Amino acid sequence: MSIRPAPSERSLTEMSRDRLRETLAALGEPKYRADQVYKWIFARGVRDFDAMTDVPKALRQKLVEGGYTIGRVYVERVRESVDGTRKVQFRLSDGAAIESVLIPMPGGVFTQCVSSQVGCAMDCQFCYTGKLGLSRHLTAGEIVDQVVTARAAVPPEGRIDHVVYMGMGEPLHNFDAVAESIGSLCDKDGVALSHKRITVSTSGLVPQIDKLGQTAPVNLAISLNATTNEVRDRVMPVNKRWPIEALLESVRKYPLPPRRKLTFEYVLLGGVNDSDEDARRLLKLLRGMAARVNLIPWNPFSGPAYERPSDERVRAFQRILLNRGLTATVRVTKGLDIDAACGQLGERPAA
Ligand code: SF4
């Protein structure tokens, strides 16, 4: 399969609502029939034409005989952490594996962290996925289907109410499919999320940040992780192309809807970027922005040796930001026991 696979022509899950209407029109069906089928697939999550009880049998038959299918990702395994986080491993039609994480939030809802690529090309040094390299981009259908399919892994009283593009891959490296998937996730007859419940996280692809701002009013998160170009060049090679100044200039222009803030993720690597001096530089860099900082003590994986900073160091770093009025939270590490924490996603080789 190529690095940018074409959507499957016969998979209804790969179709936008307009394309589904065209496909069914070619079979002699009116627009409202396509809308019924669309709702069954994306709002109700059915995978079997026979479950579409208000769709005439003759049409269901035509779809089966025409070789049409539903579903692009297949749940292979769900692991549940002691803290309620669930890691869902999906198998794709070409045999590749991706992961998605369901994070329990107050009120019985879940935030889903979706993947946008198989592996990642960005090579951030603190990230397990980065160590895998990029195998291929996901199609829009494969991204959306992670959300549709993961509902089965949520307890009956819960629901997925926020989607964050922070799983495997750099979403803005796969811009077109990600933009299309956002459009599908927000369709009111399908998954029906609002843009304000979607967050795209990037390592800092500047031209695509500008493009995203013109495309969809979603929340933006920047994976910053350093306060000098010298350190950021080392831990995030993307910085050599778009250094901190260029990144922040583009972020300052991002058309944030009123009352929303930009999120800056900052993985704290012991002895690398976690000093008081770093905290003070961070304050300076973000001065004047509607921003919040999410501090993430590094999650170990069997890769290069960084150190997780002590809890005291993390608190001291956070205090410096808070004392100057910057919203700064420490991400509670979830799913560590099932390798579902930030930077840990990716299929492990068999033992
Ligand atoms: S942190 Fe994100 S962008 Fe960086 S290597 Fe990992 S998945 Fe890719």
Coordinates of C-alpha atoms and ligand atoms in Angstrom, one line a residue:
M1 CA 0.0 0.0 0.0
S2 CA 1.3 3.5 -0.8
I3 CA 2.1 6.0 1.9
R4 CA -1.0 7.9 1.0
P5 CA -3.6 5.2 0.2
A6 CA -6.7 6.2 -1.8
P7 CA -10.0 5.7 0.0
S8 CA -11.7 2.4 -0.8
E9 CA -14.2 3.0 -3.6
R10 CA -16.7 0.5 -2.1
S11 CA -16.5 1.4 1.5
L12 CA -19.4 3.5 2.6
T13 CA -17.4 4.5 5.7
E14 CA -15.0 6.3 3.4
M15 CA -17.7 8.4 1.9
S16 CA -18.7 11.9 2.8
R17 CA -22.4 12.5 2.9
D18 CA -22.3 14.1 -0.6
R19 CA -20.5 11.1 -2.0
L20 CA -22.8 8.7 -0.4
R21 CA -25.8 10.6 -1.9
E22 CA -24.1 10.4 -5.4
T23 CA -23.4 6.7 -4.9
L24 CA -27.0 5.9 -4.0
A25 CA -28.3 8.3 -6.7
A26 CA -26.4 6.1 -9.2
L27 CA -28.4 3.2 -7.9
G28 CA -31.6 5.1 -8.5
E29 CA -32.2 6.0 -4.8
P30 CA -33.4 9.4 -3.6
K31 CA -31.3 11.7 -1.3
Y32 CA -33.2 10.8 1.9
R33 CA -32.3 7.2 1.5
A34 CA -28.6 8.1 1.5
D35 CA -29.2 10.2 4.6
Q36 CA -30.8 7.2 6.3
V37 CA -27.9 5.0 5.5
Y38 CA -25.5 7.7 6.6
K39 CA -27.1 7.9 10.0
W40 CA -27.0 4.1 10.5
I41 CA -23.3 4.0 9.8
F42 CA -22.1 7.1 11.6
A43 CA -24.7 7.9 14.3
R44 CA -25.6 4.4 15.2
G45 CA -22.4 2.6 14.3
V46 CA -23.9 -0.4 12.5
R47 CA -21.7 -2.7 10.4
D48 CA -24.4 -4.9 8.9
F49 CA -26.8 -3.8 6.2
D50 CA -29.4 -6.0 7.7
A51 CA -29.5 -3.9 10.8
M52 CA -30.8 -0.9 8.8
T53 CA -34.4 -1.7 9.5
D54 CA -35.9 1.4 7.8
V55 CA -34.0 0.9 4.6
P56 CA -35.9 -1.3 2.0
K57 CA -34.6 -4.8 1.7
A58 CA -34.1 -4.3 -2.1
L59 CA -31.7 -1.5 -1.5
R60 CA -29.8 -3.4 1.2
Q61 CA -29.5 -6.3 -1.3
K62 CA -28.2 -3.9 -4.0
L63 CA -25.5 -2.7 -1.7
V64 CA -24.4 -6.2 -0.8
E65 CA -24.5 -7.3 -4.4
G66 CA -22.6 -4.2 -5.5
G67 CA -19.8 -5.2 -3.1
Y68 CA -20.3 -2.2 -0.8
T69 CA -18.9 -2.5 2.7
I70 CA -19.1 -0.8 6.1
G71 CA -16.1 -0.3 8.4
R72 CA -12.5 0.6 7.9
V73 CA -10.9 -0.3 11.2
Y74 CA -11.4 -3.5 13.2
V75 CA -11.1 -3.7 17.0
E76 CA -8.4 -6.2 17.8
R77 CA -7.9 -5.7 21.4
V78 CA -9.2 -3.4 24.2
R79 CA -7.0 -3.1 27.3
E80 CA -8.3 -1.3 30.4
S81 CA -6.1 0.4 32.9
V82 CA -6.6 0.4 36.6
D83 CA -7.6 4.1 36.3
G84 CA -10.3 3.4 33.7
T85 CA -8.3 4.5 30.6
R86 CA -8.9 2.1 27.7
K87 CA -6.5 1.5 24.9
V88 CA -8.1 0.2 21.7
Q89 CA -5.9 -1.5 19.2
F90 CA -7.3 -1.5 15.7
R91 CA -6.2 -3.6 12.7
L92 CA -6.6 -2.0 9.3
S93 CA -7.5 -3.7 6.0
D94 CA -3.8 -3.9 5.0
G95 CA -2.8 -5.5 8.3
A96 CA -1.3 -2.4 9.9
A97 CA -2.1 -1.6 13.5
I98 CA -3.0 1.7 15.1
E99 CA -4.1 2.7 18.6
S100 CA -6.6 5.0 20.1
V101 CA -7.1 5.9 23.7
L102 CA -10.3 6.5 25.6
I103 CA -9.6 8.7 28.7
P104 CA -12.3 8.9 31.3
M105 CA -13.3 12.4 32.3
P106 CA -15.5 13.7 35.1
G107 CA -19.2 13.2 34.4
G108 CA -18.9 9.8 32.9
V109 CA -17.7 11.1 29.5
F110 CA -14.6 10.1 27.6
T111 CA -12.1 12.0 25.6
Q112 CA -10.8 9.9 22.6
C113 CA -7.3 10.4 21.4
V114 CA -7.2 9.3 17.7
S115 CA -4.4 8.3 15.4
S116 CA -3.8 10.1 12.1
Q117 CA -1.0 8.0 10.7
V118 CA 0.6 4.5 11.0
G119 CA 3.7 5.5 12.9
C120 CA 5.1 9.1 12.5
A121 CA 7.9 10.8 10.5
M122 CA 8.6 13.5 13.0
D123 CA 11.1 11.6 15.1
C124 CA 10.5 13.4 18.4
Q125 CA 13.1 11.9 20.7
F126 CA 10.8 11.4 23.7
C127 CA 8.0 9.5 21.8
Y128 CA 7.7 5.8 21.2
T129 CA 5.6 6.4 18.0
G130 CA 8.3 8.6 16.6
K131 CA 10.7 5.7 16.9
L132 CA 8.5 3.5 14.6
G133 CA 8.9 5.9 11.6
L134 CA 6.1 6.6 9.2
S135 CA 4.5 3.6 7.4
R136 CA 1.6 5.5 5.9
H137 CA -1.1 8.1 6.3
L138 CA -4.6 7.1 7.4
T139 CA -7.5 7.9 5.2
A140 CA -10.3 10.2 6.5
G141 CA -12.6 7.1 6.8
E142 CA -10.0 5.3 9.0
I143 CA -9.8 8.3 11.3
V144 CA -13.6 8.7 11.7
D145 CA -14.1 5.0 12.0
Q146 CA -11.9 5.0 15.1
V147 CA -14.5 7.2 16.8
V148 CA -17.5 5.3 15.5
T149 CA -16.1 1.9 16.4
A150 CA -14.6 2.9 19.8
R151 CA -18.1 3.6 21.2
A152 CA -18.4 -0.1 21.8
A153 CA -15.5 0.1 24.2
V154 CA -17.3 2.8 26.3
P155 CA -19.5 1.7 29.1
P156 CA -23.3 2.0 28.3
E157 CA -23.7 5.1 30.6
G158 CA -20.7 6.9 29.0
R159 CA -20.1 8.6 25.7
I160 CA -17.2 10.1 23.7
D161 CA -17.7 13.9 23.9
H162 CA -14.2 15.2 22.9
V163 CA -11.8 14.0 20.2
V164 CA -8.2 15.0 20.3
Y165 CA -5.8 14.3 17.4
M166 CA -2.9 13.3 19.7
G167 CA -2.6 9.6 19.0
M168 CA -0.1 8.1 16.6
G169 CA 1.1 10.5 13.9
E170 CA 1.5 14.2 13.2
P171 CA -2.1 15.2 12.1
L172 CA -1.0 18.2 10.1
H173 CA 1.4 16.0 8.0
N174 CA -1.7 14.2 6.8
F175 CA -3.6 17.5 6.4
D176 CA -6.3 16.7 3.7
A177 CA -7.5 13.4 5.4
V178 CA -7.5 15.1 8.8
A179 CA -9.5 18.1 7.5
E180 CA -12.0 15.8 5.8
S181 CA -12.3 13.7 9.0
I182 CA -13.1 16.8 11.0
G183 CA -15.8 17.7 8.6
S184 CA -17.3 14.2 9.0
L185 CA -17.1 14.2 12.8
C186 CA -19.0 17.4 12.9
D187 CA -21.8 16.3 10.6
K188 CA -25.0 16.7 12.6
D189 CA -26.5 13.5 11.3
G190 CA -23.4 11.4 12.0
V191 CA -21.0 11.6 15.0
A192 CA -22.3 15.1 15.6
L193 CA -19.4 16.6 17.5
S194 CA -19.0 20.4 17.6
H195 CA -15.8 22.0 16.5
K196 CA -15.2 23.2 20.0
R197 CA -15.0 19.5 21.1
I198 CA -12.2 18.7 18.7
T199 CA -8.5 19.5 19.3
V200 CA -5.7 19.1 16.8
S201 CA -2.2 18.8 18.2
T202 CA 0.9 19.5 16.2
S203 CA 4.6 19.3 16.6
G204 CA 4.8 22.6 14.7
L205 CA 4.2 22.3 10.9
V206 CA 3.9 26.1 10.4
P207 CA 2.3 26.3 6.9
Q208 CA -0.3 23.7 7.9
I209 CA -1.2 25.5 11.1
D210 CA -2.0 28.5 9.0
K211 CA -4.1 26.4 6.7
L212 CA -6.0 24.7 9.5
G213 CA -6.9 28.1 10.9
Q214 CA -8.6 28.9 7.5
T215 CA -10.2 25.4 7.3
A216 CA -12.0 24.5 10.6
P217 CA -12.5 26.4 13.9
V218 CA -11.1 23.6 16.0
N219 CA -8.9 23.9 19.1
L220 CA -5.2 24.0 18.6
A221 CA -2.5 22.3 20.8
I222 CA 1.2 22.8 20.2
S223 CA 3.6 20.2 21.4
L224 CA 6.3 22.7 22.5
N225 CA 8.6 20.9 24.9
A226 CA 11.5 23.3 24.9
T227 CA 12.2 27.0 25.4
T228 CA 15.4 27.3 23.4
N229 CA 16.0 26.3 19.8
E230 CA 19.1 24.5 20.9
V231 CA 17.2 22.0 23.1
R232 CA 14.1 21.9 20.7
D233 CA 16.4 21.0 17.8
R234 CA 17.6 18.1 19.8
V235 CA 14.3 16.7 21.0
M236 CA 12.1 17.7 18.1
P237 CA 13.9 17.7 14.7
V238 CA 10.9 19.6 13.1
N239 CA 12.3 22.6 15.0
K240 CA 15.3 22.8 12.6
R241 CA 12.8 23.6 9.8
W242 CA 10.4 25.8 11.8
P243 CA 12.1 27.2 14.9
I244 CA 10.3 28.4 18.0
E245 CA 10.0 32.0 16.7
A246 CA 8.4 31.0 13.4
L247 CA 6.1 28.6 15.3
L248 CA 4.9 31.1 17.8
E249 CA 4.4 33.8 15.2
S250 CA 2.1 31.4 13.3
V251 CA 0.3 30.4 16.5
R252 CA -0.3 34.0 17.4
K253 CA -2.2 34.5 14.1
Y254 CA -4.3 31.4 14.6
P255 CA -8.0 32.5 14.5
L256 CA -9.1 31.3 17.9
P257 CA -12.8 31.6 18.5
P258 CA -13.7 33.9 21.5
R259 CA -13.1 32.6 25.0
R260 CA -10.9 29.7 23.8
K261 CA -7.3 29.2 24.7
L262 CA -4.4 27.7 22.8
T263 CA -2.9 24.7 24.6
F264 CA 0.8 24.2 24.9
E265 CA 1.9 20.7 25.8
Y266 CA 5.2 20.5 27.5
V267 CA 6.7 17.1 28.1
L268 CA 9.1 17.5 31.1
L269 CA 12.3 15.7 30.5
G270 CA 14.4 15.5 33.7
G271 CA 17.5 17.7 33.4
V272 CA 16.8 18.7 29.8
N273 CA 13.9 21.2 29.8
D274 CA 12.6 21.3 33.4
S275 CA 14.7 24.0 35.1
D276 CA 13.4 27.1 36.8
E277 CA 15.1 29.0 33.9
D278 CA 13.0 27.0 31.4
A279 CA 9.8 27.9 33.2
R280 CA 10.7 31.6 33.2
R281 CA 11.6 31.5 29.5
L282 CA 8.3 29.7 28.8
L283 CA 6.5 32.6 30.5
K284 CA 8.3 35.0 28.3
L285 CA 7.6 33.1 25.1
L286 CA 3.8 32.9 25.8
R287 CA 3.4 36.4 27.0
G288 CA 0.2 38.1 25.8
M289 CA -1.3 34.9 24.4
A290 CA -4.6 33.3 25.4
A291 CA -2.8 30.1 26.4
R292 CA -2.7 27.3 28.9
V293 CA 0.1 24.9 29.5
N294 CA -0.3 21.2 30.0
L295 CA 2.8 19.8 31.8
I296 CA 3.4 16.2 31.1
P297 CA 6.1 14.4 33.1
W298 CA 7.8 12.1 30.6
N299 CA 6.4 8.6 30.4
P300 CA 9.1 6.0 30.1
F301 CA 9.1 3.5 27.4
S302 CA 11.8 1.1 26.3
G303 CA 13.6 3.6 24.2
P304 CA 16.2 6.3 24.7
A305 CA 17.1 7.3 28.1
Y306 CA 15.4 10.4 29.5
E307 CA 14.4 10.8 33.1
R308 CA 11.0 11.5 34.5
P309 CA 11.4 14.5 36.7
S310 CA 10.6 14.2 40.4
D311 CA 7.1 15.3 41.5
E312 CA 8.8 18.2 43.4
R313 CA 10.5 19.4 40.3
V314 CA 7.2 19.3 38.3
R315 CA 5.4 21.2 41.1
A316 CA 8.2 23.8 41.2
F317 CA 8.0 24.3 37.4
Q318 CA 4.3 24.6 37.6
R319 CA 4.4 27.1 40.5
I320 CA 6.6 29.5 38.5
L321 CA 4.0 29.6 35.7
L322 CA 1.0 29.9 38.1
N323 CA 2.6 32.6 40.1
R324 CA 2.7 34.8 37.0
G325 CA -0.9 34.1 36.1
L326 CA -0.4 31.5 33.4
T327 CA -2.9 28.6 33.5
A328 CA -0.7 25.5 34.0
T329 CA -1.9 22.0 34.8
V330 CA 0.0 18.8 35.3
R331 CA -1.5 16.1 33.2
V332 CA -2.5 13.2 35.4
T333 CA -0.7 10.3 33.8
K334 CA -3.4 7.8 32.7
G335 CA -3.0 4.4 31.3
L336 CA 0.7 4.0 32.2
D337 CA 0.2 0.3 33.1
I338 CA -1.2 -0.4 29.5
D339 CA 1.3 1.7 27.5
A340 CA -1.5 4.2 26.7
A341 CA 0.0 7.3 28.2
C342 CA 1.2 10.2 26.1
G343 CA 4.1 9.2 23.8
Q344 CA 3.7 5.5 24.3
L345 CA 1.4 4.5 21.5
G346 CA 2.5 1.9 18.9
E347 CA 2.4 -1.8 18.5
R348 CA 5.1 -3.5 20.5
P349 CA 7.1 -6.3 18.9
A350 CA 5.8 -9.7 20.0
A351 CA 7.7 -10.9 23.1
Ligands
SF4_1 S1 5.2 13.4 19.6 FE1 3.6 13.3 18.0 S2 4.7 14.3 16.2 FE2 6.3 13.7 17.7 S3 7.0 11.7 17.0 FE3 5.4 11.4 18.5 S4 3.5 11.1 17.4 FE4 5.0 12.1 16.0

